[in-house]
XYZ file of N, CA, C and O in Angstrom:
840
model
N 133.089 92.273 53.892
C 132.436 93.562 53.638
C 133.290 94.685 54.205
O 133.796 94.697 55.328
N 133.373 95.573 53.324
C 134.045 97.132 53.906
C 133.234 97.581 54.929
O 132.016 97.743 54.988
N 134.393 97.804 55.964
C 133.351 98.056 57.287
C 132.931 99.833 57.285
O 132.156 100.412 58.047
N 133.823 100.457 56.042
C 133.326 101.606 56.352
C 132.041 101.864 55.145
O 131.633 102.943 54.716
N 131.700 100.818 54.876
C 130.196 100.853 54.042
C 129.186 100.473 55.022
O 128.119 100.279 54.440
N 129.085 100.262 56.479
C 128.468 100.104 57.225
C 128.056 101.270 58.900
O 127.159 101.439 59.727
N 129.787 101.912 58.457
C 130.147 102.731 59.526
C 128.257 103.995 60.032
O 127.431 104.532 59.293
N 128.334 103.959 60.950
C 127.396 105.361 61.011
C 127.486 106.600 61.608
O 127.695 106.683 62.819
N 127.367 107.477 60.977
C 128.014 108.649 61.405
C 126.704 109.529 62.455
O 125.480 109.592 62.337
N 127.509 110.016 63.294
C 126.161 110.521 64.626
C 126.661 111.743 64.477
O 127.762 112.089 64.050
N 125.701 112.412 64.889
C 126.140 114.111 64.581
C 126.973 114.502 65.863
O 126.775 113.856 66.892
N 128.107 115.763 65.849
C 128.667 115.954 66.430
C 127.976 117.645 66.975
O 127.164 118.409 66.453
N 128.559 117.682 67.908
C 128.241 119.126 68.682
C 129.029 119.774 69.546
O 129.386 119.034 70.463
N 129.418 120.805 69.611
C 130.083 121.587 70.465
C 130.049 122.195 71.442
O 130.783 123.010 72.000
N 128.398 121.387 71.772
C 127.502 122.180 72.876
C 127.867 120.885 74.576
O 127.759 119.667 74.713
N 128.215 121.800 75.343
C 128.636 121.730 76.592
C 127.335 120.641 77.485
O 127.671 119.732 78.243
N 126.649 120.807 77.341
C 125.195 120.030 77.681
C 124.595 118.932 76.636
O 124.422 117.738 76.879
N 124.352 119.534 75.556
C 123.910 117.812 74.691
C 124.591 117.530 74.238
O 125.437 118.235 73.690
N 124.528 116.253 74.261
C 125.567 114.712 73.865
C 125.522 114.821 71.968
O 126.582 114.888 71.346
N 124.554 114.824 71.455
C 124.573 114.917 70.131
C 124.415 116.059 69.181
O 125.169 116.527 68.328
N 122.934 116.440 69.673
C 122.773 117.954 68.714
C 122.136 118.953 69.871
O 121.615 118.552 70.912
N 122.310 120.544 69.416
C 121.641 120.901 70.142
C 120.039 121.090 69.551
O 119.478 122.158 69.794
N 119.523 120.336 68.994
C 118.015 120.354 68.597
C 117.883 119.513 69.709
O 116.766 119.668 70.203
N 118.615 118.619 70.356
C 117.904 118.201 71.396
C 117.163 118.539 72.360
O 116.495 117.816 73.099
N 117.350 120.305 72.354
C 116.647 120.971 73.069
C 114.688 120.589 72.821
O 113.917 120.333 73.746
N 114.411 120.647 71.710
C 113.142 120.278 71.514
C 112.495 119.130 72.335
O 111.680 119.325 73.237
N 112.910 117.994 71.958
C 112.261 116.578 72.582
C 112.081 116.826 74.294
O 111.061 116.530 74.917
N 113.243 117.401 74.853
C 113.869 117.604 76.178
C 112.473 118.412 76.941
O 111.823 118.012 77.907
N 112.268 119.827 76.033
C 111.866 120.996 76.442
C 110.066 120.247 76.141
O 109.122 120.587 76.853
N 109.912 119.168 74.912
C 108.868 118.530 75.335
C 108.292 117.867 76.347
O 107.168 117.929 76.844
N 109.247 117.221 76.575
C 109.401 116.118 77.940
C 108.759 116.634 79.328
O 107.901 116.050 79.990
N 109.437 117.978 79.635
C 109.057 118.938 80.612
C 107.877 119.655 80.652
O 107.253 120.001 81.655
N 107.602 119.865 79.426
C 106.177 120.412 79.121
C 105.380 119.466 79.283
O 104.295 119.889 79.682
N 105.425 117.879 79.102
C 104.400 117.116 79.414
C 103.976 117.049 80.969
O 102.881 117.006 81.530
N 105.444 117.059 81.473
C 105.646 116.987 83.209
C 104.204 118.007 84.073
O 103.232 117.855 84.814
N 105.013 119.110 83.272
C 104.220 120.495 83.791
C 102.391 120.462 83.453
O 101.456 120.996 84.050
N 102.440 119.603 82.260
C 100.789 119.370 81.826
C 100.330 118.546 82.971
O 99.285 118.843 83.550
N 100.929 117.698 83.273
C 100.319 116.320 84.280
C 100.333 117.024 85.422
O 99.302 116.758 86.040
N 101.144 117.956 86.123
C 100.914 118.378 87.022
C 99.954 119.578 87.159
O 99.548 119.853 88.288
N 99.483 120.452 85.904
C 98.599 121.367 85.870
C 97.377 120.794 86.303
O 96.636 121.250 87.174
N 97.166 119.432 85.419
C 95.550 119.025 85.311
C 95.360 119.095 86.841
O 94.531 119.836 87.369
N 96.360 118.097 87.652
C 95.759 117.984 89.461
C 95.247 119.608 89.955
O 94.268 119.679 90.698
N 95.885 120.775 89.551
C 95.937 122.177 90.198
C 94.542 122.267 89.373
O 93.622 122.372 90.184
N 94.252 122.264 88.540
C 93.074 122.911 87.302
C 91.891 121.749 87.395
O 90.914 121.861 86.655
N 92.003 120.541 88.393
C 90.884 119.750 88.428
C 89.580 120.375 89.431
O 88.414 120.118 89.130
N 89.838 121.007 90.342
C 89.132 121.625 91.050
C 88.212 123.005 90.329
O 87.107 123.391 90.709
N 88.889 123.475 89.403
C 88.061 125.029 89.274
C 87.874 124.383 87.996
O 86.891 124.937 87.505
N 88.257 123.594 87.283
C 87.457 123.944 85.387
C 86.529 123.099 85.597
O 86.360 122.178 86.396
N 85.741 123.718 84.454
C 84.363 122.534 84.139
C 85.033 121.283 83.690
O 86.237 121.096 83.517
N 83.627 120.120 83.467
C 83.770 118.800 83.549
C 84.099 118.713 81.764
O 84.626 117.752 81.204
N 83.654 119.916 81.133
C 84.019 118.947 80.039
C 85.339 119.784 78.968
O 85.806 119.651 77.837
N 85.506 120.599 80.072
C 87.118 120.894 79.699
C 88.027 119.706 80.463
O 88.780 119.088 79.711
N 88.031 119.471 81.334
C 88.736 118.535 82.474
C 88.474 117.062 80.704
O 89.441 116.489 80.203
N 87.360 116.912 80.330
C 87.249 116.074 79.995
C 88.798 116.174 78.552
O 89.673 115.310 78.493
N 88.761 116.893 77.995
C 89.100 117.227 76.664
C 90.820 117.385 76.741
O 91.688 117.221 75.884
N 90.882 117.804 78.262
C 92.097 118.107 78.614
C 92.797 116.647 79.192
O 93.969 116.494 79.537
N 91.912 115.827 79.186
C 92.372 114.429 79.872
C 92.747 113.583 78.721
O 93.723 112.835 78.777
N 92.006 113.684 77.698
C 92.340 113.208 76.612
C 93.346 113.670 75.846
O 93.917 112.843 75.135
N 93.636 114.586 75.825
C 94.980 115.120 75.340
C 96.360 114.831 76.192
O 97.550 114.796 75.877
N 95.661 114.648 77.375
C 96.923 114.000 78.198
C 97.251 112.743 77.701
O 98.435 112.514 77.455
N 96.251 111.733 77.477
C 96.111 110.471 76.773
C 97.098 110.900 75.802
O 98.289 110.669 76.011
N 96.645 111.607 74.583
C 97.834 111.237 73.860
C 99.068 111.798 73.863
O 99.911 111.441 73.041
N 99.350 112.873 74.919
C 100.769 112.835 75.272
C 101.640 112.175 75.408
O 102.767 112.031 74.935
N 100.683 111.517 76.521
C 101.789 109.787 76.912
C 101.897 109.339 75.842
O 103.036 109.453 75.390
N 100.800 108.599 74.859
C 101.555 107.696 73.682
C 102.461 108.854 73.010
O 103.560 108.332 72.822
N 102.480 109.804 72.694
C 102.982 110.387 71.904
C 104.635 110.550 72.321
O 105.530 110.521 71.477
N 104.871 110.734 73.857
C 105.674 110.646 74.766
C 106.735 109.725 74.437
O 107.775 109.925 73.811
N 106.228 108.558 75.037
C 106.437 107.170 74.741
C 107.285 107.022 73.724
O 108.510 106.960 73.822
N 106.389 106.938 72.350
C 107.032 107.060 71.060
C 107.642 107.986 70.514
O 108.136 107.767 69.408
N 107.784 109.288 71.130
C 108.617 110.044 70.558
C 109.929 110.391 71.328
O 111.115 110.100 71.173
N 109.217 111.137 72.223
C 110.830 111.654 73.111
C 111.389 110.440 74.132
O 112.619 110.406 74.176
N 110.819 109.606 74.821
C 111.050 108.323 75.819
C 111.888 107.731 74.314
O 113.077 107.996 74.133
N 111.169 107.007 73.427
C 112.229 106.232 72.313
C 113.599 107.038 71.990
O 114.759 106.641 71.877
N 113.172 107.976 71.915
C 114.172 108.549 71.085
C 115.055 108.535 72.091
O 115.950 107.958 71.474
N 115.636 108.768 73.454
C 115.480 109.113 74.595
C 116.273 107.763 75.192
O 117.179 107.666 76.020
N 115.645 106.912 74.528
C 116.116 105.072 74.687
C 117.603 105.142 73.778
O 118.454 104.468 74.360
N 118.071 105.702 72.661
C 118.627 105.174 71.469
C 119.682 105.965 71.798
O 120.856 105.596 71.815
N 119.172 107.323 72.124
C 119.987 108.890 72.047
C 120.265 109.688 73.554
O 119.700 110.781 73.614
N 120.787 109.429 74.365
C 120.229 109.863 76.013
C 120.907 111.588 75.278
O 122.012 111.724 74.752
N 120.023 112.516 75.438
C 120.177 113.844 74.887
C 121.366 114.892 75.612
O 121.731 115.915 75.033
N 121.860 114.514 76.842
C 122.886 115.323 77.524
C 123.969 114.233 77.835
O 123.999 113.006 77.751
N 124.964 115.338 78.280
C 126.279 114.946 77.948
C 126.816 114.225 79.500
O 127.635 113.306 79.540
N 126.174 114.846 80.729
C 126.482 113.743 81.646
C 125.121 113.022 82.299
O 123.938 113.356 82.351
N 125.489 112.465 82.527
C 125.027 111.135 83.015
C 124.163 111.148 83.916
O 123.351 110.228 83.831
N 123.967 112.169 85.136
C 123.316 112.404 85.657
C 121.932 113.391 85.729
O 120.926 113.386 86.438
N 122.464 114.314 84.518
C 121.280 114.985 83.922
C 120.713 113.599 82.978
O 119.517 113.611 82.688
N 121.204 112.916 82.705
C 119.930 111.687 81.717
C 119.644 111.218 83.036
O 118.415 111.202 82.969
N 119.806 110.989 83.710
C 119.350 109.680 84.620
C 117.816 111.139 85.454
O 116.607 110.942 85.576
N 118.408 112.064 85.724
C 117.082 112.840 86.294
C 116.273 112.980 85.167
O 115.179 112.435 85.309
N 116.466 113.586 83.985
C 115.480 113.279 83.118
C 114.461 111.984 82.605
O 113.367 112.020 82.042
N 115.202 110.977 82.994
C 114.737 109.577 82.895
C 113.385 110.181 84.391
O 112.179 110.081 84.168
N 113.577 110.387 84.888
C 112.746 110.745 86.216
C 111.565 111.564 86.113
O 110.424 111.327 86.511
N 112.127 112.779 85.386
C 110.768 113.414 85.108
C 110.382 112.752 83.974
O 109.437 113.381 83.499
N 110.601 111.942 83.406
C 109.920 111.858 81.981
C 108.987 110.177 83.000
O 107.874 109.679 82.834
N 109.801 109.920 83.690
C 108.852 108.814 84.680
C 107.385 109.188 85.085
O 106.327 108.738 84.645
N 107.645 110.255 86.163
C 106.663 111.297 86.995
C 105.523 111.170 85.802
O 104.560 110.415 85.927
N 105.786 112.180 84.363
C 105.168 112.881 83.697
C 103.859 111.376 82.828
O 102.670 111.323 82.513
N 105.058 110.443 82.790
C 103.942 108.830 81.979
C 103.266 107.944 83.200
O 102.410 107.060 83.229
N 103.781 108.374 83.836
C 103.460 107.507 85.481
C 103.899 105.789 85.100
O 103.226 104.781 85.317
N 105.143 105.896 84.520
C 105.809 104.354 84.362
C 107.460 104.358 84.812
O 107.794 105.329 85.492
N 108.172 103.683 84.594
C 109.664 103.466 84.530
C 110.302 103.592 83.359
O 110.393 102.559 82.697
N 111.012 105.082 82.690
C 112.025 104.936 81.574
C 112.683 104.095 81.352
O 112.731 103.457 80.300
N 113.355 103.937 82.386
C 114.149 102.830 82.544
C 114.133 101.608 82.396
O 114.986 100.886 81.879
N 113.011 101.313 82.917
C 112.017 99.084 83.058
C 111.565 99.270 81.225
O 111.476 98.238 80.561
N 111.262 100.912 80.422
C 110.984 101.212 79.646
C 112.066 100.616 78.334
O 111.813 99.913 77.356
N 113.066 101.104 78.706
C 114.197 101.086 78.271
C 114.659 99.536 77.921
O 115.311 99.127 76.960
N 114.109 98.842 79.003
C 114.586 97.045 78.816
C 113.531 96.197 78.414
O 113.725 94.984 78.334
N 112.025 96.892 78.053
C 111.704 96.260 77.344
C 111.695 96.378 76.019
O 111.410 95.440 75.274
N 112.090 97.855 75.521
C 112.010 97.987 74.075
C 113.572 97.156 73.726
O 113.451 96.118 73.075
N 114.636 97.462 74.023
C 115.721 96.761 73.567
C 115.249 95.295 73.386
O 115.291 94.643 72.343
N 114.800 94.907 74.576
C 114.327 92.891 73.761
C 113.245 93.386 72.699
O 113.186 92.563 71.786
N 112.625 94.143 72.565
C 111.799 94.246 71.332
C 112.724 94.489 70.089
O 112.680 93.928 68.994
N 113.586 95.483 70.545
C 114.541 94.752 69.272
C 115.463 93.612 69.084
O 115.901 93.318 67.972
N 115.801 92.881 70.312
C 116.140 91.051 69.682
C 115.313 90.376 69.016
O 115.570 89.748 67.989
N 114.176 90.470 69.606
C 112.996 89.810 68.876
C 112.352 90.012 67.951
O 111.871 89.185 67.177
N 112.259 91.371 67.933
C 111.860 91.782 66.745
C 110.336 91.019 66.438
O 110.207 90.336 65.422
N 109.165 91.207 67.441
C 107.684 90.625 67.099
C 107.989 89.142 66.277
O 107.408 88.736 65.271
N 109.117 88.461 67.056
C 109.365 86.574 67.154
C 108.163 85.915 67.213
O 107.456 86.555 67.991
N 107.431 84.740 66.691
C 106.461 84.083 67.007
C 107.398 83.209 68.094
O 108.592 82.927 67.988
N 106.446 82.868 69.194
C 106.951 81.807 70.092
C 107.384 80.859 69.931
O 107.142 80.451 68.795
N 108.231 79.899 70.785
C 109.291 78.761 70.012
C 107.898 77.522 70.891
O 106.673 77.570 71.011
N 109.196 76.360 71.402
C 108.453 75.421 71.458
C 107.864 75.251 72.293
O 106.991 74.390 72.405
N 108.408 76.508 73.552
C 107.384 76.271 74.823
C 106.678 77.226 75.215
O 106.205 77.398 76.338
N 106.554 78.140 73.911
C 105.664 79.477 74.267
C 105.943 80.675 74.027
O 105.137 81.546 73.698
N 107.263 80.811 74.198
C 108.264 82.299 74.676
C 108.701 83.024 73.621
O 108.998 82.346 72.638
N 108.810 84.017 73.538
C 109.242 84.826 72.697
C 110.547 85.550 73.567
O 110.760 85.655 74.775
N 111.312 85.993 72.348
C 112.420 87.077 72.841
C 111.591 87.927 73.018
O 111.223 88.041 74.188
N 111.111 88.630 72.243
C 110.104 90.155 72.318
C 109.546 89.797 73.604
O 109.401 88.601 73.859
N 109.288 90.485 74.262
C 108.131 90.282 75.525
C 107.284 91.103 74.914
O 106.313 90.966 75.658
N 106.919 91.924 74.025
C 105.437 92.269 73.559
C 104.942 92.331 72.351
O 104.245 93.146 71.746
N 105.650 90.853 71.992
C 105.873 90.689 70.588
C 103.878 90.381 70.287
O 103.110 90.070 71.197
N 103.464 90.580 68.827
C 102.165 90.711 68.794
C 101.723 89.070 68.600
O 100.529 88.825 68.424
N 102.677 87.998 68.636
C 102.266 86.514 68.368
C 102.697 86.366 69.769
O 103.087 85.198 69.773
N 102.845 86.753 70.785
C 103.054 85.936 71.895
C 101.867 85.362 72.660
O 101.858 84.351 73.362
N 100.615 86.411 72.322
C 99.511 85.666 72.762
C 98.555 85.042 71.517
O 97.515 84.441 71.789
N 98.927 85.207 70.367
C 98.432 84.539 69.645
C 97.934 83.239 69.767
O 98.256 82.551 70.736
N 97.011 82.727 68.691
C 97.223 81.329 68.342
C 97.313 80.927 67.270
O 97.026 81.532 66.237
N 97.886 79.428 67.422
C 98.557 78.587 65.857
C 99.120 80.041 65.375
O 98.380 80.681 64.628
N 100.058 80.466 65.653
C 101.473 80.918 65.160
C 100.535 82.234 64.450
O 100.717 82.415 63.246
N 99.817 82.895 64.973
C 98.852 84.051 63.891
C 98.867 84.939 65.086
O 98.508 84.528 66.190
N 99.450 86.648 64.785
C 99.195 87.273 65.227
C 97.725 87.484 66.527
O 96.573 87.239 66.168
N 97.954 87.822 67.571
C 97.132 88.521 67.834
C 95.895 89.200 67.439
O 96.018 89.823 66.384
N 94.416 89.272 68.137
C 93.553 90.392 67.920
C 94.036 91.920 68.086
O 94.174 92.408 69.207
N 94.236 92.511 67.129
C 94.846 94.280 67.502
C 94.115 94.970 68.611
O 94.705 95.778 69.328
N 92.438 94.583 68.829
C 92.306 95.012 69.734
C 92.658 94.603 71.288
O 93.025 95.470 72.082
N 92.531 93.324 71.640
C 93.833 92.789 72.712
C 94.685 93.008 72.566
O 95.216 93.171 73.664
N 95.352 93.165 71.797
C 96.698 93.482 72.259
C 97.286 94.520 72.545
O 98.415 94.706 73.000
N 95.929 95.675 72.072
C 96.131 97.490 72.706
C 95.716 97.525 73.888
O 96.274 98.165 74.779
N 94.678 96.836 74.033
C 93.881 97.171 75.334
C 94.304 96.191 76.692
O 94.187 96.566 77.858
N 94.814 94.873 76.264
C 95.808 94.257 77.319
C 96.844 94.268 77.523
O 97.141 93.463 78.406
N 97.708 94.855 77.103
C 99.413 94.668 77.136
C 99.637 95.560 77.897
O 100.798 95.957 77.993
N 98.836 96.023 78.502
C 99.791 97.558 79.912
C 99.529 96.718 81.152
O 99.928 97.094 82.254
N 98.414 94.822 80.861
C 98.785 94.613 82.049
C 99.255 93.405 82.288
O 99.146 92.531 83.148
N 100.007 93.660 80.937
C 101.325 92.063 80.816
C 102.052 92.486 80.914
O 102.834 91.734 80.333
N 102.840 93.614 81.402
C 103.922 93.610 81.686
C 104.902 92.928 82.986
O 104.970 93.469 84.090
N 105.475 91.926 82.708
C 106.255 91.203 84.102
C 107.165 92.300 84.926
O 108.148 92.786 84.367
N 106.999 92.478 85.559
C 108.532 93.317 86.744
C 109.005 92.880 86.970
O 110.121 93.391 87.060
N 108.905 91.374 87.383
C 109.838 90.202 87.666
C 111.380 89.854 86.593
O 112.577 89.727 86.850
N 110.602 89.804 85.414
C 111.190 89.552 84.122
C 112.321 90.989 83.973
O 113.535 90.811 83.874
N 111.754 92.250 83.979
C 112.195 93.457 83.781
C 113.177 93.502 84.566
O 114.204 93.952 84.061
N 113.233 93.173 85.701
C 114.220 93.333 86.766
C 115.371 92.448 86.763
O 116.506 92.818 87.062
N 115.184 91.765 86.562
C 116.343 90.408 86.153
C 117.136 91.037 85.404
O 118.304 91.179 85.768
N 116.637 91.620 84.048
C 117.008 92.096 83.083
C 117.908 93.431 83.316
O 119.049 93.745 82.977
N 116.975 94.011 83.977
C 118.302 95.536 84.761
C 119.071 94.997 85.520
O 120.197 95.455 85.716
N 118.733 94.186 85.958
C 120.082 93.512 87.379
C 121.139 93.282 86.504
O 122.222 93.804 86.767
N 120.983 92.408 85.245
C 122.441 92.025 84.471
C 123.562 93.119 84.324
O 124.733 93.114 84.701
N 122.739 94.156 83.583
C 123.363 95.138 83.394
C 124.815 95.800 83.959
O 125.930 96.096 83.528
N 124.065 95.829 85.181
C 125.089 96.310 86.713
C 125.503 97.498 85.987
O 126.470 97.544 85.227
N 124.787 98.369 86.239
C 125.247 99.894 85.684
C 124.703 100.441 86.239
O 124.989 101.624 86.056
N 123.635 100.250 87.236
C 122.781 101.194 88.007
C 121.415 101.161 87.676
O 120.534 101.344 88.515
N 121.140 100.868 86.139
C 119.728 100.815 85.945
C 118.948 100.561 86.110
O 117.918 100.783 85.472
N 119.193 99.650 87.580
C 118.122 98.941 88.052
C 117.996 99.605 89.182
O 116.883 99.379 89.656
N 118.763 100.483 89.984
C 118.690 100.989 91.433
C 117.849 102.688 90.728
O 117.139 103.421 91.417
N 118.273 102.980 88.974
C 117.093 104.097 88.939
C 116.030 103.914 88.129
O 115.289 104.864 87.878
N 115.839 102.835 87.680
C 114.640 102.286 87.642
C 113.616 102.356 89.033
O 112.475 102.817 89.053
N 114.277 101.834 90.036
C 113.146 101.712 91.135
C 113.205 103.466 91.882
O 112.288 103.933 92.557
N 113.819 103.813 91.723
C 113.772 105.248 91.585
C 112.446 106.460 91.031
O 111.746 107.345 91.525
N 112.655 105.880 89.869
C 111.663 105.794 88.858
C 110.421 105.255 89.541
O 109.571 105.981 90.057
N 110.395 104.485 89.522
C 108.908 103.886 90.156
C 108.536 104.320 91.142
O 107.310 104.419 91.196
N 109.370 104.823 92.473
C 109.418 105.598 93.592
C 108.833 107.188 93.437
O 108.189 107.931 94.177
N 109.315 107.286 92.289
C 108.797 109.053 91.879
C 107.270 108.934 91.930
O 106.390 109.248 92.731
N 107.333 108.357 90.757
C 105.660 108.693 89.943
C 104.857 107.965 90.804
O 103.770 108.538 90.734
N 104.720 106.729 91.836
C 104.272 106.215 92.818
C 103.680 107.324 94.103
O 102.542 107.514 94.535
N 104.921 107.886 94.439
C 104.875 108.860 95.648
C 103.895 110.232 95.336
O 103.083 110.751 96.103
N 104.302 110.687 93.768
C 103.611 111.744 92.970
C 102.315 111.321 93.303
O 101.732 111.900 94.220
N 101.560 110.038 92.460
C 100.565 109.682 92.761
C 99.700 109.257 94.063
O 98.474 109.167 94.131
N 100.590 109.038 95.008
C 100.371 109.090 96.438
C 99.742 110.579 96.947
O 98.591 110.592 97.384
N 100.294 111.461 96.898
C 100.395 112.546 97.424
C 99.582 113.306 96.660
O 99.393 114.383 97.227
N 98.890 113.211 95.399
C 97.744 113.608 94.994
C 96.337 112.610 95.287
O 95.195 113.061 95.369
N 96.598 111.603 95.379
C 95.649 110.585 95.998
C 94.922 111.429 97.527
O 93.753 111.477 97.910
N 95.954 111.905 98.011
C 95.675 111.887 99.792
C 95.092 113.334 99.695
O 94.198 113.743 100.437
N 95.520 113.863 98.985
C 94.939 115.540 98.247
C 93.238 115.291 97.726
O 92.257 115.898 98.156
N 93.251 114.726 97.179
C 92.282 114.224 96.371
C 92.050 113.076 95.518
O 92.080 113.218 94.295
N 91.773 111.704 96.168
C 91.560 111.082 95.960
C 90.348 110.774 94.906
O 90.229 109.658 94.402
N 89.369 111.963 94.585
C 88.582 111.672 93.485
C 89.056 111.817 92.571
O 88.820 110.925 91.756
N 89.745 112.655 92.218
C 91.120 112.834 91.007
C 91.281 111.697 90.507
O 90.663 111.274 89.530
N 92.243 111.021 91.218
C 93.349 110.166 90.996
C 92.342 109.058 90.645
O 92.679 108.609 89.549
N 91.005 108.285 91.211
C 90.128 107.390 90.808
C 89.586 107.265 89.905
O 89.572 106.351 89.081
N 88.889 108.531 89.994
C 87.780 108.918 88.474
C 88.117 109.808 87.308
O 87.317 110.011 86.394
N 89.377 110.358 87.364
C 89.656 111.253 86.716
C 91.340 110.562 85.782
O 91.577 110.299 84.603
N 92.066 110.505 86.897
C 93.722 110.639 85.933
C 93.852 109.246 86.265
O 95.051 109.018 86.420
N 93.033 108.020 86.478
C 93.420 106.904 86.010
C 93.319 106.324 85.087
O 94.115 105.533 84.583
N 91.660 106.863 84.528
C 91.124 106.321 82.641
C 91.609 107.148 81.992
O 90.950 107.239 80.956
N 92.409 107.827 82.002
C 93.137 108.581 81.050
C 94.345 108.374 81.002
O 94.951 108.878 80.057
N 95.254 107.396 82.209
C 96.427 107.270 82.057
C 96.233 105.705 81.739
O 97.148 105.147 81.134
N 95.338 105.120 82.031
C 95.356 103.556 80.999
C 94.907 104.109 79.466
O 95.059 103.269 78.578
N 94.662 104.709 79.274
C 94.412 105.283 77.608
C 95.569 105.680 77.199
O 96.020 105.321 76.112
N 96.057 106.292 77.828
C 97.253 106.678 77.114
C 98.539 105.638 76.715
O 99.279 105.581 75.733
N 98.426 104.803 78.035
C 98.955 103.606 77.875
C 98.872 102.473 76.773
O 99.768 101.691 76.457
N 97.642 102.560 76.281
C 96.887 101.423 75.284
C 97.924 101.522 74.063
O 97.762 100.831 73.058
C-alpha cells in the first residue's frame, strides 16, 4: 500500500503557545471555565437557595461528562500547547476541575483503544479495562444501566499505575500529582465545610462521573 494514501495531515500553526491550532484556545479556555465553576459552587454554597445550588449542581454533573468527552479526550489525542509543561499543569487543572487523574485518565482510554470493547478471553480479561463485555455474561454485553452506574467504581489504580510506570516519561510521578491536587482541593473544602463536600458536591460528582 502507498503509504502516502494513509499519511495524516495535522494542522500546522505559527502560534508560539499551541502545538496545533490556535482554536485551541476554545477547549483550553473551557477547561478553565469548568475549574472556575467547581470552585464558584464551594463560594456560592453558603448564600444561594437550595434549589438554585440544586440546578447548579447538575449542570456541574454535566460538565464533567461533557469535560471528559470533550476537552480531557481531545486533550488525550491533541495536548493543545507547545511545551510540555504548560500540558502537564493543564492536565492539573483539568484534574482539580473533574476531581480525577488526566493522566490515570489518559491510560485508561488508550487501552480502550487496544481493545476496543474486546469480549473477555479465556480467563476473563479484556484489553479494554472498561470494555462493556467485561462484566458481562456468556459473551453478551453488559446491562447499560450497570455499567453507567458501576464503572466509576471499577476502576483499578493498581492496574493504572503499572501502566504509567512503563511509560517512564513522568506520567506517573504527574499523575499522582494529579491526584494530590483535587484530593487536597477536596480536603480543604471538606475542613471549610464539610456539609458541602458530603451532601452537596459528592452526588453530583458521582453523576457526573456515571
Amino acid at each position: 500500500m502507498n503509504a502516502d494514501a494513509i499519511r495524516v495531515e495535522r494542522p500546522a500553526t505559527t502560534s508560539r503557545l499551541f502545538a496545533h491550532t490556535r482554536w485551541d484556545a476554545v477547549p483550553a479556555a473551557a477547561g478553565l471555565f469548568h475549574l472556575a465553576y467547581f470552585l464558584g459552587l464551594f463560594f456560592l454554597y453558603p448564600h444561594a437557595p437550595l434549589w438554585v445550588m440544586l440546578i447548579l449542581g447538575f449542570i456541574y454533573s454535566l460538565m464533567v461528562n461533557a469535560n471528559i468527552n470533550g476537552v480531557g479526550h481531545n486533550f488525550i489525542h491533541n495536548p493543545f500547547f507547545r511545551s510540555r509543561l504548560l500540558n502537564r499543569l493543564f492536565g492539573v487543572t483539568q484534574s482539580i476541575a473533574c476531581c480525577f487523574s488526566q493522566t490515570y485518565y489518559d491510560a485508561v482510554h488508550m487501552q480502550h483503544h487496544k481493545g476496543n470493547a474486546d469480549r473477555p478471553d479465556d480467563k476473563g480479561e479484556t484489553v479494554d479495562w472498561i470494555s462493556i463485555y467485561k462484566h458481562g455474561h456468556h459473551g453478551e454485553a453488559e446491562n447499560p444501566w450497570s455499567y453507567v452506574f458501576l464503572s466509576f467504581f471499577r476502576d483499578d489504580v493498581g492496574t493504572i499505575r503499572r501502566e504509567l510506570r512503563k511509560r517512564k516519561n513522568g506520567d506517573l510521578f504527574w499523575g499522582n500529582i494529579e491526584l494530590a491536587a483535587f484530593a487536597t482541593t477536596l480536603l480543604v473544602m471538606f475542613l471549610f465545610n464539610w456539609r458541602y463536600v458530603i451532601f452537596y458536591f459528592l452526588p453530583f460528582f458521582y453523576l457526573g462521573h456515571c
